[in-house]
Short mmCIF file of N, CA, C and O in Angstrom, two decimals:
data_model
loop_
_atom_site.label_atom_id
_atom_site.label_comp_id
_atom_site.label_asym_id
_atom_site.label_seq_id
_atom_site.Cartn_x
_atom_site.Cartn_y
_atom_site.Cartn_z
N MET T 1 92.98 73.96 75.31
CA MET T 1 91.98 74.10 76.67
C MET T 1 92.33 75.42 76.56
O MET T 1 92.74 76.51 77.70
N PRO T 2 90.78 76.69 76.23
CA PRO T 2 90.20 77.57 76.47
C PRO T 2 89.97 78.18 78.50
O PRO T 2 89.56 77.49 78.43
N THR T 3 91.16 78.50 78.34
CA THR T 3 90.96 78.76 79.73
C THR T 3 90.65 80.63 80.56
O THR T 3 91.39 80.89 79.58
N ALA T 4 89.89 80.56 81.33
CA ALA T 4 89.60 82.56 80.89
C ALA T 4 90.55 82.58 82.13
O ALA T 4 91.28 82.85 82.67
N GLU T 5 91.39 84.29 81.85
CA GLU T 5 91.63 84.38 82.22
C GLU T 5 91.22 85.54 84.16
O GLU T 5 90.10 86.60 82.82
N ARG T 6 90.84 85.13 84.44
CA ARG T 6 90.55 86.69 85.90
C ARG T 6 91.39 88.02 85.30
O ARG T 6 92.21 87.44 85.82
N THR T 7 90.04 88.17 85.46
CA THR T 7 91.03 90.54 85.94
C THR T 7 89.56 90.77 87.49
O THR T 7 91.03 91.86 87.46
N ALA T 8 88.68 90.43 87.12
CA ALA T 8 88.74 91.09 88.86
C ALA T 8 87.38 90.07 89.53
O ALA T 8 86.31 90.20 88.55
N ASP T 9 86.95 91.04 90.15
CA ASP T 9 85.52 90.09 91.57
C ASP T 9 84.80 91.31 91.31
O ASP T 9 85.14 92.87 92.12
N THR T 10 84.31 91.65 91.13
CA THR T 10 82.46 92.52 91.85
C THR T 10 81.57 92.15 92.20
O THR T 10 81.18 90.82 92.33
N GLU T 11 80.30 92.70 92.35
CA GLU T 11 79.30 92.30 92.87
C GLU T 11 78.21 91.37 91.40
O GLU T 11 77.73 90.28 92.76
N ALA T 12 78.91 91.62 91.00
CA ALA T 12 77.46 91.08 89.51
C ALA T 12 78.46 90.13 89.94
O ALA T 12 77.50 88.87 88.76
N GLY T 13 79.87 89.53 89.84
CA GLY T 13 80.53 88.19 89.52
C GLY T 13 81.90 88.81 89.10
O GLY T 13 82.24 89.98 89.49
N ARG T 14 82.24 87.89 88.49
CA ARG T 14 83.38 88.04 88.67
C ARG T 14 84.40 89.14 86.80
O ARG T 14 83.88 87.66 85.81
N THR T 15 84.61 89.73 86.63
CA THR T 15 85.25 89.87 85.47
C THR T 15 86.05 88.91 85.00
O THR T 15 87.73 88.73 85.27
N LEU T 16 85.65 88.02 83.35
CA LEU T 16 87.36 87.48 82.98
C LEU T 16 86.90 87.59 81.89
O LEU T 16 86.48 88.52 81.01
N THR T 17 88.22 87.16 80.73
CA THR T 17 88.47 87.03 79.96
C THR T 17 88.84 85.40 78.67
O THR T 17 89.24 85.20 79.34
N LEU T 18 87.60 85.57 77.54
CA LEU T 18 87.65 84.06 77.59
C LEU T 18 87.85 83.84 76.52
O LEU T 18 88.41 84.28 75.40
N VAL T 19 88.90 82.83 76.32
CA VAL T 19 89.22 82.67 74.23
C VAL T 19 88.37 82.24 74.08
O VAL T 19 87.09 81.31 74.23
N SER T 20 88.09 83.28 73.00
CA SER T 20 87.42 82.67 71.85
C SER T 20 87.49 83.26 70.36
O SER T 20 86.19 82.63 69.52
N HIS T 21 88.78 82.40 70.08
CA HIS T 21 88.88 83.02 68.35
C HIS T 21 88.05 82.10 67.20
O HIS T 21 88.00 81.88 66.39
N CYS T 22 87.67 80.98 68.02
CA CYS T 22 86.81 79.35 67.60
C CYS T 22 85.46 79.50 68.32
O CYS T 22 84.47 78.08 67.85
N GLY T 23 85.03 80.53 68.35
CA GLY T 23 83.86 80.91 69.29
C GLY T 23 83.42 80.44 70.66
O GLY T 23 84.50 80.15 71.56
N ILE T 24 82.29 81.03 71.87
CA ILE T 24 82.31 81.09 72.22
C ILE T 24 81.63 79.22 73.13
O ILE T 24 80.39 79.40 73.00
N ARG T 25 82.34 78.19 73.15
CA ARG T 25 81.68 76.73 73.64
C ARG T 25 82.14 76.29 75.02
O ARG T 25 81.29 75.72 75.84
N PHE T 26 83.46 76.18 75.72
CA PHE T 26 84.25 75.35 76.39
C PHE T 26 85.25 76.86 76.79
O PHE T 26 85.44 77.70 76.53
N ALA T 27 85.04 76.41 78.50
CA ALA T 27 85.66 77.57 79.27
C ALA T 27 86.38 76.83 80.48
O ALA T 27 85.85 76.07 81.02
N SER T 28 86.96 76.68 80.93
CA SER T 28 88.50 76.68 82.37
C SER T 28 88.37 77.32 83.14
O SER T 28 89.27 78.77 82.88
N VAL T 29 86.81 76.89 83.77
CA VAL T 29 86.42 78.51 84.32
C VAL T 29 87.23 77.56 86.43
O VAL T 29 86.57 76.52 86.88
N ASP T 30 88.15 77.95 87.11
CA ASP T 30 88.30 77.49 88.58
C ASP T 30 88.62 76.16 88.39
O ASP T 30 87.76 75.29 89.64
N GLY T 31 89.65 75.91 87.47
CA GLY T 31 89.78 74.23 87.71
C GLY T 31 88.74 73.74 87.19
O GLY T 31 89.20 71.95 87.09
N ARG T 32 87.40 73.72 86.83
CA ARG T 32 86.26 73.26 86.11
C ARG T 32 86.55 73.15 84.48
O ARG T 32 86.24 74.12 83.94
N ILE T 33 86.05 72.38 83.63
CA ILE T 33 85.59 72.75 82.48
C ILE T 33 84.24 72.69 81.95
O ILE T 33 83.34 72.10 82.83
N TRP T 34 83.53 74.25 82.05
CA TRP T 34 82.10 74.44 82.01
C TRP T 34 81.72 74.13 79.57
O TRP T 34 82.78 74.67 79.04
N GLU T 35 80.17 74.06 79.33
CA GLU T 35 80.29 73.78 78.41
C GLU T 35 79.23 74.90 77.84
O GLU T 35 78.38 74.61 78.98
N ALA T 36 78.81 75.92 77.06
CA ALA T 36 77.84 75.98 76.51
C ALA T 36 76.46 75.68 76.24
O ALA T 36 76.81 74.57 75.39
N GLU T 37 75.58 75.89 77.10
CA GLU T 37 74.38 75.10 76.58
C GLU T 37 74.27 75.25 74.87
O GLU T 37 74.00 74.56 74.49
N GLU T 38 74.29 77.37 75.02
CA GLU T 38 74.56 77.24 72.97
C GLU T 38 75.58 77.51 72.75
O GLU T 38 75.31 78.91 72.96
N PRO T 39 76.30 77.19 71.87
CA PRO T 39 77.64 78.09 71.66
C PRO T 39 77.64 79.64 70.84
O PRO T 39 76.52 79.61 70.08
N ALA T 40 78.53 79.92 71.45
CA ALA T 40 78.06 81.82 70.24
C ALA T 40 79.19 81.86 69.39
O ALA T 40 80.38 81.63 70.13
N PRO T 41 78.91 83.16 68.13
CA PRO T 41 80.22 82.53 67.97
C PRO T 41 80.94 84.12 69.14
O PRO T 41 80.08 84.28 69.57
N GLU T 42 82.60 84.11 68.22
CA GLU T 42 82.91 85.14 68.51
C GLU T 42 82.06 86.94 68.30
O GLU T 42 82.44 87.20 67.76
N PRO T 43 81.89 87.14 68.97
CA PRO T 43 81.51 88.34 69.59
C PRO T 43 82.71 89.47 68.52
O PRO T 43 83.47 89.87 69.01
N THR T 44 81.68 90.31 68.11
CA THR T 44 82.96 91.57 66.66
C THR T 44 83.47 92.45 67.49
O THR T 44 82.37 93.69 68.14
N PRO T 45 83.77 92.62 68.23
CA PRO T 45 85.22 93.78 68.82
C PRO T 45 84.27 95.37 68.30
O PRO T 45 84.22 95.52 66.91
N ARG T 46 83.94 96.50 69.37
CA ARG T 46 84.09 97.77 69.04
C ARG T 46 84.85 98.49 68.44
O ARG T 46 86.13 98.05 69.28
N ALA T 47 85.27 99.53 68.07
CA ALA T 47 86.18 100.02 67.48
C ALA T 47 86.48 101.16 69.05
O ALA T 47 85.41 101.85 69.72
N GLY T 48 87.46 101.07 69.58
CA GLY T 48 88.16 102.22 70.09
C GLY T 48 88.45 103.51 69.70
O GLY T 48 87.68 104.23 68.68
N ALA T 49 88.84 104.85 71.11
CA ALA T 49 88.34 105.49 69.91
C ALA T 49 89.16 106.11 69.12
O ALA T 49 88.34 107.69 69.02
N ASP T 50 89.99 105.82 69.44
CA ASP T 50 90.97 106.06 68.02
C ASP T 50 90.21 106.01 66.56
O ASP T 50 90.87 105.46 66.06
N GLY T 51 89.07 104.77 66.52
CA GLY T 51 88.35 104.44 65.24
C GLY T 51 88.86 102.30 65.01
O GLY T 51 88.49 102.72 64.13
N THR T 52 89.98 102.82 65.57
CA THR T 52 90.68 100.95 65.19
C THR T 52 89.87 99.92 65.43
O THR T 52 89.30 99.85 66.78
N VAL T 53 89.71 99.11 65.09
CA VAL T 53 89.55 97.62 65.87
C VAL T 53 89.92 96.75 66.05
O VAL T 53 91.24 96.79 65.19
N SER T 54 90.32 96.19 67.67
CA SER T 54 91.29 95.59 67.44
C SER T 54 90.93 93.82 67.92
O SER T 54 89.76 93.56 68.79
N ASP T 55 90.65 92.97 67.54
CA ASP T 55 91.06 91.41 67.35
C ASP T 55 91.53 90.68 67.89
O ASP T 55 92.89 90.78 67.80
N THR T 56 91.46 89.97 69.85
CA THR T 56 92.30 89.47 70.45
C THR T 56 91.97 87.78 70.22
O THR T 56 93.09 86.85 70.74
N GLY T 57 90.79 87.74 69.76
CA GLY T 57 90.61 86.58 70.54
C GLY T 57 90.41 85.82 70.64
O GLY T 57 89.88 84.70 72.07
N ARG T 58 89.86 87.04 72.27
CA ARG T 58 89.42 86.93 73.77
C ARG T 58 88.73 87.67 73.55
O ARG T 58 88.40 88.39 72.97
N THR T 59 87.24 87.00 74.43
CA THR T 59 85.98 88.04 74.48
C THR T 59 86.26 88.57 76.08
O THR T 59 86.28 87.22 76.60
N ALA T 60 85.81 89.88 76.53
CA ALA T 60 85.87 89.94 78.00
C ALA T 60 84.20 90.10 78.49
O ALA T 60 83.69 91.14 77.59
N GLY T 61 84.60 89.89 80.06
CA GLY T 61 82.99 89.46 80.48
C GLY T 61 82.90 89.64 81.53
O GLY T 61 83.28 89.56 82.15
N THR T 62 81.66 89.29 81.95
CA THR T 62 81.44 88.83 83.40
C THR T 62 80.62 88.23 83.44
O THR T 62 79.70 87.04 82.79
N TRP T 63 81.23 87.18 84.99
CA TRP T 63 80.68 85.15 84.88
C TRP T 63 80.11 85.39 86.06
O TRP T 63 80.50 85.45 86.91
N THR T 64 79.07 84.63 86.19
CA THR T 64 78.06 84.90 87.19
C THR T 64 77.49 83.06 87.69
O THR T 64 77.02 82.76 86.61
N ARG T 65 78.39 82.82 88.98
CA ARG T 65 78.04 81.09 89.22
C ARG T 65 76.13 81.62 89.78
O ARG T 65 75.88 82.39 90.41
N VAL T 66 75.34 80.89 88.65
CA VAL T 66 73.62 81.05 89.45
C VAL T 66 74.00 79.71 90.25
O VAL T 66 72.80 80.17 91.65
N ASP T 67 74.52 79.28 90.28
CA ASP T 67 74.77 77.20 91.21
C ASP T 67 75.16 76.59 91.17
O ASP T 67 76.43 77.11 90.50
N ARG T 68 75.29 76.23 91.55
CA ARG T 68 76.76 74.91 91.38
C ARG T 68 77.46 74.65 90.31
O ARG T 68 78.27 74.53 89.71
N ASP T 69 76.39 74.02 89.30
CA ASP T 69 76.01 73.34 87.53
C ASP T 69 75.93 74.54 86.92
O ASP T 69 75.45 74.05 85.22
N THR T 70 75.45 75.57 87.65
CA THR T 70 75.38 76.45 86.33
C THR T 70 76.09 77.49 85.97
O THR T 70 76.33 78.60 87.86
N ALA T 71 76.36 78.83 85.28
CA ALA T 71 76.83 79.90 85.22
C ALA T 71 76.59 80.51 83.76
O ALA T 71 76.13 80.02 82.51
N HIS T 72 76.81 82.02 84.01
CA HIS T 72 76.76 82.73 83.08
C HIS T 72 77.46 83.97 82.39
O HIS T 72 78.67 83.72 83.54
N PHE T 73 77.87 83.90 81.28
CA PHE T 73 78.76 84.67 80.96
C PHE T 73 77.86 85.89 79.15
O PHE T 73 77.53 85.41 79.12
N VAL T 74 78.04 86.75 80.89
CA VAL T 74 77.66 88.47 80.31
C VAL T 74 78.98 88.99 78.90
O VAL T 74 79.80 89.55 79.75
N VAL T 75 78.59 88.74 77.74
CA VAL T 75 79.36 89.39 76.76
C VAL T 75 79.79 91.16 77.73
O VAL T 75 78.83 91.90 77.29
N ASP T 76 81.17 91.93 77.83
CA ASP T 76 81.11 92.87 77.82
C ASP T 76 80.65 94.53 76.66
O ASP T 76 81.16 93.96 75.51
N PRO T 77 79.27 94.92 77.03
CA PRO T 77 78.76 95.51 75.69
C PRO T 77 79.46 96.94 75.58
O PRO T 77 80.04 97.02 74.34
N ALA T 78 80.44 97.11 76.30
CA ALA T 78 81.47 98.12 76.35
C ALA T 78 82.10 98.34 74.78
O ALA T 78 82.86 98.91 74.52
N ARG T 79 82.40 97.20 74.93
CA ARG T 79 83.81 96.70 73.89
C ARG T 79 83.50 95.16 72.85
O ARG T 79 84.42 95.25 72.35
N TYR T 80 82.04 94.53 72.61
CA TYR T 80 81.98 93.61 71.31
C TYR T 80 80.44 93.92 71.00
O TYR T 80 79.59 94.61 72.01
N HIS T 81 79.73 93.89 70.23
CA HIS T 81 78.72 93.91 69.43
C HIS T 81 78.29 92.21 70.07
O HIS T 81 78.72 91.73 70.01
N HIS T 82 77.39 92.86 70.82
CA HIS T 82 76.43 91.61 71.38
C HIS T 82 74.78 91.94 72.14
O HIS T 82 74.77 93.34 72.00
N ASP T 83 73.85 91.01 71.50
CA ASP T 83 72.66 91.12 71.44
C ASP T 83 72.03 91.74 73.88
O ASP T 83 71.28 91.56 74.25
N GLY T 84 73.92 91.07 74.12
CA GLY T 84 73.21 91.33 75.88
C GLY T 84 72.72 89.95 76.78
O GLY T 84 73.16 89.96 77.58
N SER T 85 72.44 89.00 76.01
CA SER T 85 72.08 87.83 76.72
C SER T 85 73.09 87.06 77.40
O SER T 85 73.54 86.47 76.79
N PRO T 86 72.92 86.20 78.33
CA PRO T 86 73.44 85.65 78.96
C PRO T 86 74.19 84.13 78.53
O PRO T 86 73.25 84.32 77.40
N ILE T 87 75.51 83.55 77.75
CA ILE T 87 75.61 82.51 77.86
C ILE T 87 76.01 81.89 78.71
O ILE T 87 77.14 81.80 79.85
N VAL T 88 75.07 80.93 78.62
CA VAL T 88 75.19 80.24 79.96
C VAL T 88 75.65 78.40 79.59
O VAL T 88 75.42 77.99 78.17
N PHE T 89 76.63 77.89 81.16
CA PHE T 89 77.57 77.14 80.73
C PHE T 89 76.65 75.53 82.22
O PHE T 89 76.62 76.38 83.09
N HIS T 90 77.53 75.15 82.01
CA HIS T 90 77.11 74.19 82.82
C HIS T 90 78.26 73.05 82.71
O HIS T 90 79.61 73.08 82.02
N PRO T 91 78.49 72.34 83.47
CA PRO T 91 80.44 71.73 83.90
C PRO T 91 80.49 70.70 82.66
O PRO T 91 78.84 69.82 82.88
N THR T 92 80.84 70.16 82.88
CA THR T 92 80.97 69.14 80.95
C THR T 92 82.30 68.26 81.59
O THR T 92 83.18 68.33 82.18
N ASP T 93 82.70 66.57 81.21
CA ASP T 93 83.14 65.87 81.24
C ASP T 93 83.80 65.58 80.17
O ASP T 93 84.60 65.49 79.30
N ALA T 94 82.73 66.82 78.95
CA ALA T 94 83.42 66.77 77.75
C ALA T 94 84.91 67.09 77.45
O ALA T 94 85.15 67.73 77.96
N GLU T 95 85.34 66.49 76.47
CA GLU T 95 87.37 66.87 76.06
C GLU T 95 87.05 68.20 74.50
O GLU T 95 86.55 67.95 73.53
N PRO T 96 87.69 69.27 75.38
CA PRO T 96 87.13 70.35 73.81
C PRO T 96 87.86 69.91 72.74
O PRO T 96 89.25 69.16 73.44
N PRO T 97 87.99 70.16 72.05
CA PRO T 97 88.44 69.80 70.43
C PRO T 97 89.03 71.02 70.66
O PRO T 97 89.43 72.16 70.98
N PRO T 98 90.11 70.42 69.41
CA PRO T 98 91.41 71.57 69.16
C PRO T 98 90.02 72.37 68.63
O PRO T 98 89.19 71.90 68.03
N CYS T 99 91.49 74.19 67.67
CA CYS T 99 90.07 74.67 67.62
C CYS T 99 90.34 75.07 66.17
O CYS T 99 91.06 73.91 65.54
N GLN T 100 89.29 74.89 65.54
CA GLN T 100 88.79 74.49 64.33
C GLN T 100 89.06 75.28 62.54
O GLN T 100 88.12 76.11 63.15
#
């Protein structure tokens, strides 16, 4: 199960790192399984200061609860190429499939 790693809280939301090597579709946050309305492919990492690109299979961003059953995940634009639009999640009872 792709469990999110919490790294910090801010006024804008919670900074999380999601497992994303199979794309961004499911996340386990605060003991709930969430599913993206529209799954997203894994964002491409940007090159670091030394010019190298590191792909860890995880994607950092900000997780914000909109209401009890809706959350937005915004990919960190400084670390990944992404259009900046939020990935909308809702709780689900679906069992996440193994990565394929």
